[in-house]
Coordinates of C-alpha atoms in Angstrom, one line a residue:
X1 CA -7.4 18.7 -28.2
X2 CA -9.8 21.6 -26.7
X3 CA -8.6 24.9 -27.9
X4 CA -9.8 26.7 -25.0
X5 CA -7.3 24.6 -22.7
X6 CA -3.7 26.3 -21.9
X7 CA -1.8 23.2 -21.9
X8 CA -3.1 22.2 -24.9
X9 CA -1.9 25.7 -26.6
X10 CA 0.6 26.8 -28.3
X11 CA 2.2 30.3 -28.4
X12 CA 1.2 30.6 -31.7
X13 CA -2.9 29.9 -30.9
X14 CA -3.0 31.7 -27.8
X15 CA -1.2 34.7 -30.1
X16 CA -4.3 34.9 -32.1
X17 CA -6.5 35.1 -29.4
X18 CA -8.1 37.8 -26.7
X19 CA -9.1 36.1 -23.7
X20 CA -12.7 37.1 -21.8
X21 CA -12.3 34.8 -18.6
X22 CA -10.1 32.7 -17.5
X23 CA -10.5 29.6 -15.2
X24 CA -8.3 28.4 -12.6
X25 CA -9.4 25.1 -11.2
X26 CA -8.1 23.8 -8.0
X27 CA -9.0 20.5 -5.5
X28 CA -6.8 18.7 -2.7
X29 CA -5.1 15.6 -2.2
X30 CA -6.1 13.7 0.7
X31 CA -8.0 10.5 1.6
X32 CA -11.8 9.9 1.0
X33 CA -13.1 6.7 2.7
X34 CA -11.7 4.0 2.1
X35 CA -13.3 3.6 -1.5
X36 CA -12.5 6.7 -3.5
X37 CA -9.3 8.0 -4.6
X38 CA -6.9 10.4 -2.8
X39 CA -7.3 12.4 -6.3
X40 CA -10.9 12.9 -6.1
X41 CA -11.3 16.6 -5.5
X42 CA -9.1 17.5 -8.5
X43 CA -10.1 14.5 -10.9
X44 CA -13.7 15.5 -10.8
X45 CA -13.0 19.3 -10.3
X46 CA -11.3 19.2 -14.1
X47 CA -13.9 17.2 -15.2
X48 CA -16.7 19.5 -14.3
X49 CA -14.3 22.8 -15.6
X50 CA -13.4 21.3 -18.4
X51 CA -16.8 20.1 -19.8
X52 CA -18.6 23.4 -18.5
X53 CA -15.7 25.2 -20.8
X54 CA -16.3 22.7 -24.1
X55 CA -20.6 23.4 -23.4
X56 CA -19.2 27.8 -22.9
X57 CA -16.9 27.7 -26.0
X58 CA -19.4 26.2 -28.2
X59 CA -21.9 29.1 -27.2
X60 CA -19.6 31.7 -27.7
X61 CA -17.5 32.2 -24.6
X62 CA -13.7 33.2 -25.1
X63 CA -12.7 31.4 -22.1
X64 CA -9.0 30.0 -21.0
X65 CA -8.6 27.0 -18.7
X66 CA -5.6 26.5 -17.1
X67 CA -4.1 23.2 -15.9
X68 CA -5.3 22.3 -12.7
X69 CA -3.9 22.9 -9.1
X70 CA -4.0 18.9 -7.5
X71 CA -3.5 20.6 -3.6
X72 CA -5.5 22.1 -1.3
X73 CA -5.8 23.3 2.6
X74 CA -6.1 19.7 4.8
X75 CA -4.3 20.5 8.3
X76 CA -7.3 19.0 9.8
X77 CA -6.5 15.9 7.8
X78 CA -2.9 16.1 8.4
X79 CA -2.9 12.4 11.1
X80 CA -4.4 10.1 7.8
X81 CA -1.9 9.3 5.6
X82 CA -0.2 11.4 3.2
X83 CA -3.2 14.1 3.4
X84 CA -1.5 17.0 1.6
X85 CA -1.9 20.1 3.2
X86 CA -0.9 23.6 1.6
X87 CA -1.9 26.3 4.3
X88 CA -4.9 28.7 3.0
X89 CA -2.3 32.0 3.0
X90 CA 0.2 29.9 0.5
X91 CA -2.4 28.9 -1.6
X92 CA -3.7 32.8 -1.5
X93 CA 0.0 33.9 -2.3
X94 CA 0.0 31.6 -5.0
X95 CA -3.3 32.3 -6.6
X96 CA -2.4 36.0 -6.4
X97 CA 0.7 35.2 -8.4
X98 CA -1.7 33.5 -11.1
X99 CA -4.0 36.1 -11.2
X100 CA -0.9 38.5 -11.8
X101 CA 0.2 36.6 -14.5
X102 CA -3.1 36.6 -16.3
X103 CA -3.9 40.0 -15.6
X104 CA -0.6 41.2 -17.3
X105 CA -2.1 39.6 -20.5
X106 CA -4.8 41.9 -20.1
X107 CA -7.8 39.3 -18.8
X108 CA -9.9 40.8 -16.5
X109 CA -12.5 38.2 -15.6
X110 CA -11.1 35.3 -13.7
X111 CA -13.0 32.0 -12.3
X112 CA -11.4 30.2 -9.3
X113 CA -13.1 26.7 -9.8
X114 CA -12.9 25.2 -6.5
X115 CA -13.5 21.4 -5.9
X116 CA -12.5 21.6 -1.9
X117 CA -14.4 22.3 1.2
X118 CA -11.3 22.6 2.9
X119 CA -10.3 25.9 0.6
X120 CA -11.8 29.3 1.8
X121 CA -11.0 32.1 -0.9
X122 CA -13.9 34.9 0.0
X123 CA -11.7 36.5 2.5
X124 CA -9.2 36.0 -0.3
X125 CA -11.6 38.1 -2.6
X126 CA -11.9 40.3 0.0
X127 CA -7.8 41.1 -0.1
X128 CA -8.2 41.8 -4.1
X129 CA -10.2 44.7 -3.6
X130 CA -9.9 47.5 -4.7
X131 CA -9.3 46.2 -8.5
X132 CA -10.2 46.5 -12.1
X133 CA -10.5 43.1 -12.1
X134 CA -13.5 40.5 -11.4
X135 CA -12.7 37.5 -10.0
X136 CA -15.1 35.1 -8.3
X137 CA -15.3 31.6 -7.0
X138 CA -17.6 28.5 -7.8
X139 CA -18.1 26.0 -5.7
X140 CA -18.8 23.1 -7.9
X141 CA -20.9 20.7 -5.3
X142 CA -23.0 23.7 -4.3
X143 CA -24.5 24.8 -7.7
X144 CA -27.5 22.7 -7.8
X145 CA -28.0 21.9 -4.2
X146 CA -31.7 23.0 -4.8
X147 CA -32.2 19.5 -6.5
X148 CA -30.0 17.6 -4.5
X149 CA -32.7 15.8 -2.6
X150 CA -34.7 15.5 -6.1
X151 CA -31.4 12.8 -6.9
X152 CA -29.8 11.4 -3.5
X153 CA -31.4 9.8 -0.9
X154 CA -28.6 11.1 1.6
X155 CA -26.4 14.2 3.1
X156 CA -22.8 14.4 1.8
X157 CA -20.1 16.1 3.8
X158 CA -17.3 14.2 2.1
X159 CA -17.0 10.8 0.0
X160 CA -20.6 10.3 0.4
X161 CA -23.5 9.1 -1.6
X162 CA -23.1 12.8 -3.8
X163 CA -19.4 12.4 -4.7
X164 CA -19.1 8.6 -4.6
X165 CA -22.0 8.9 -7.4
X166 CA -20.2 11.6 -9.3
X167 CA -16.9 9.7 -9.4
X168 CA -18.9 6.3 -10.6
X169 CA -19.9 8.1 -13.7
X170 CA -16.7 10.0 -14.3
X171 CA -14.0 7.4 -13.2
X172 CA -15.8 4.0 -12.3
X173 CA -12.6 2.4 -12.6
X174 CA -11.3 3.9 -9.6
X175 CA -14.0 4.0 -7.4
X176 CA -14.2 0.4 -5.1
X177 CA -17.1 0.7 -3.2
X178 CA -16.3 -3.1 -1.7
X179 CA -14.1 -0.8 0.6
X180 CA -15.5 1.6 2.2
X181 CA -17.1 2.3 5.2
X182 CA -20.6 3.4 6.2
X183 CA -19.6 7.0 6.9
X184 CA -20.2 7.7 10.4
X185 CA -18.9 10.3 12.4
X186 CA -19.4 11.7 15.9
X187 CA -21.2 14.3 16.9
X188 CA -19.8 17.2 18.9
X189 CA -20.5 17.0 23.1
X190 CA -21.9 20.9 22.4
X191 CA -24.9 21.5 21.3
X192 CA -24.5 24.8 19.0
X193 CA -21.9 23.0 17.1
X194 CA -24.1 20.4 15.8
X195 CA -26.9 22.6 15.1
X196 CA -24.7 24.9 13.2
X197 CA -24.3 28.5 14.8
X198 CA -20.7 27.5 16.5
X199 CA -18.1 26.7 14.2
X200 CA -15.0 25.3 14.7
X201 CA -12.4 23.5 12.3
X202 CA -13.4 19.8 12.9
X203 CA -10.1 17.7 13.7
X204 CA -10.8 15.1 11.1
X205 CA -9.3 12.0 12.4
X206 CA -11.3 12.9 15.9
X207 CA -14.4 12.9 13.7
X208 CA -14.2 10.0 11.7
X209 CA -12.2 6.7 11.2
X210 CA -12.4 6.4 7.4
X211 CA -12.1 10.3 6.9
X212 CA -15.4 9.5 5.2
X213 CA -18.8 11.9 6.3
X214 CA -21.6 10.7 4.5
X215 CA -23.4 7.0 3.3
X216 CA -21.7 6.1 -0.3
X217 CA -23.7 3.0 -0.2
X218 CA -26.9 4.2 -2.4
X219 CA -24.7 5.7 -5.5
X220 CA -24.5 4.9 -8.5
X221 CA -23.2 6.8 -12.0
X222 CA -27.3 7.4 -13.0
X223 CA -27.3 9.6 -10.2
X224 CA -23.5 11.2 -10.9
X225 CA -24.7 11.8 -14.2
X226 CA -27.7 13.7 -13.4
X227 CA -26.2 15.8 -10.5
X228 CA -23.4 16.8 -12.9
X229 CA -25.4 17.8 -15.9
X230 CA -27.1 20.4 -13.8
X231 CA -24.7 21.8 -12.3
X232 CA -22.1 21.6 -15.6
X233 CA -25.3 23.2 -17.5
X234 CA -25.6 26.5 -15.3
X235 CA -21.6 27.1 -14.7
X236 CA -21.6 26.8 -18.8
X237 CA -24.6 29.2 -18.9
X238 CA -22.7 31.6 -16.5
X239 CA -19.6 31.4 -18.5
X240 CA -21.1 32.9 -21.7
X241 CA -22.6 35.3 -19.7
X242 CA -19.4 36.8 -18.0
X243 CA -17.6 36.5 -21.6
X244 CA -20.3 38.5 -22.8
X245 CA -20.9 41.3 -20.3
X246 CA -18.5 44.5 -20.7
X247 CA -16.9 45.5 -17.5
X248 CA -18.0 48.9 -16.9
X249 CA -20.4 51.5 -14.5
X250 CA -21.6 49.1 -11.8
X251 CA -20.4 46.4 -12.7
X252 CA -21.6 43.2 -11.8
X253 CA -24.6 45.2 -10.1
X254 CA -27.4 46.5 -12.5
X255 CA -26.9 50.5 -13.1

């Protein structure tokens, strides 16, 4: 049992402590190739929270992690089977309601830990203000992209060589790479939508067979391993840091 983990708690330990930050992890349900479970955005999502929390604690972060939310946005994934899609304003109506909840017991400083590309809270940010309170949002697969070619050999958009390789070393069991598919997708007709600077929603079902973007064939858990300890090292280190840091003047900005 952690004792920085709300369903581990009981009324009695969470009495006898003052919470600095609190972390909300969230991921989606939906398919990833055909060699990776529909669970993989929230299994590896609590993984990486609640590890980065265990490294925090033991450096002196007061931190609360609460249980972790298994559904995400995935209308564009809504014609594969049983993709579970909870529309981005729900999921903002329902994170408000968290954040309401934890600010009435008087924490101020609160993490949304997101494990899903498909999930969009800056504009959700955005609605918060103006508050007392600091809340901000980690994307987990993005916070040690500057090493990601040091460790992969290829681009992952989704069930790729990245997060095939990150669910070999945290849940081999359920990762059969026998199964899945090479990852292709097509490419758009339009020329600014491949290059980046048009954007649309990509209709997933239209873009790939497998729902897979991205080769899963070069993973393995050495590679899992490495990518995670980075990036479960500096979301630790950033923890103790907002635990630390008083919320006053400028605040986050340097007076």
């Amino acid at each position: 049992m952690h004792k920085f983990e709300l369903k581990s708690l009981t009324q009695k330990d969470i009495k006898s402590k003052s919470i600095e930050v609190a972390v909300i992890p969230i991921g989606a349900t939906e398919p990833h190739n055909f060699h990776l479970p529909y669970g993989t955005d929230f299994i590896h999502t609590e993984h990486i929270a609640k590890e980065s929390c265990k490294i925090a604690t033991a450096k002196g972060a007061n931190i609360l992690l609460l249980p972790t939310i298994p559904y995400g946005v995935d209308a564009n994934m809504l014609n594969f089977p049983f993709a579970i899609n909870v529309y981005q304003k729900h999921l903002n109506i329902f994170l408000k309601d968290i954040i309401d909840s934890l600010a009435n017991n008087n924490v101020k400083k609160i993490v949304i830990f997101n494990g899903h590309g498909g999930n969009d809270f800056k504009p959700f940010l955005r609605d918060l203000m103006p508050t007392d309170l600091f809340v901000s949002v980690i994307d987990w697969w993005k916070v040690a992209l500057d090493e990601y070619d040091n460790i992969f050999e290829y681009k992952d958009d989704h069930a790729g060589e990245m997060e095939t390789s990150v669910m070999l070393k945290i849940s081999p069991e359920l990762v059969n790479i026998k199964d899945a598919k090479d990852g292709h997708f097509r490419k758009s007709i339009f020329d600014g939508i491949n290059k980046g600077w048009v954007v649309i929603a990509r209709q997933w079902d239209k873009l790939t067979m497998s729902s897979g973007v991205g080769y899963p064939f070069k993973a393995s858990p050495e590679k899992g391993e490495k990518y995670l300890k980075l990036t479960i090292d500096r979301i630790a280190d950033y923890f103790v840091e907002l635990s630390k840091t008083e919320i006053k003047g400028n605040f986050p900005f340097i007076d």
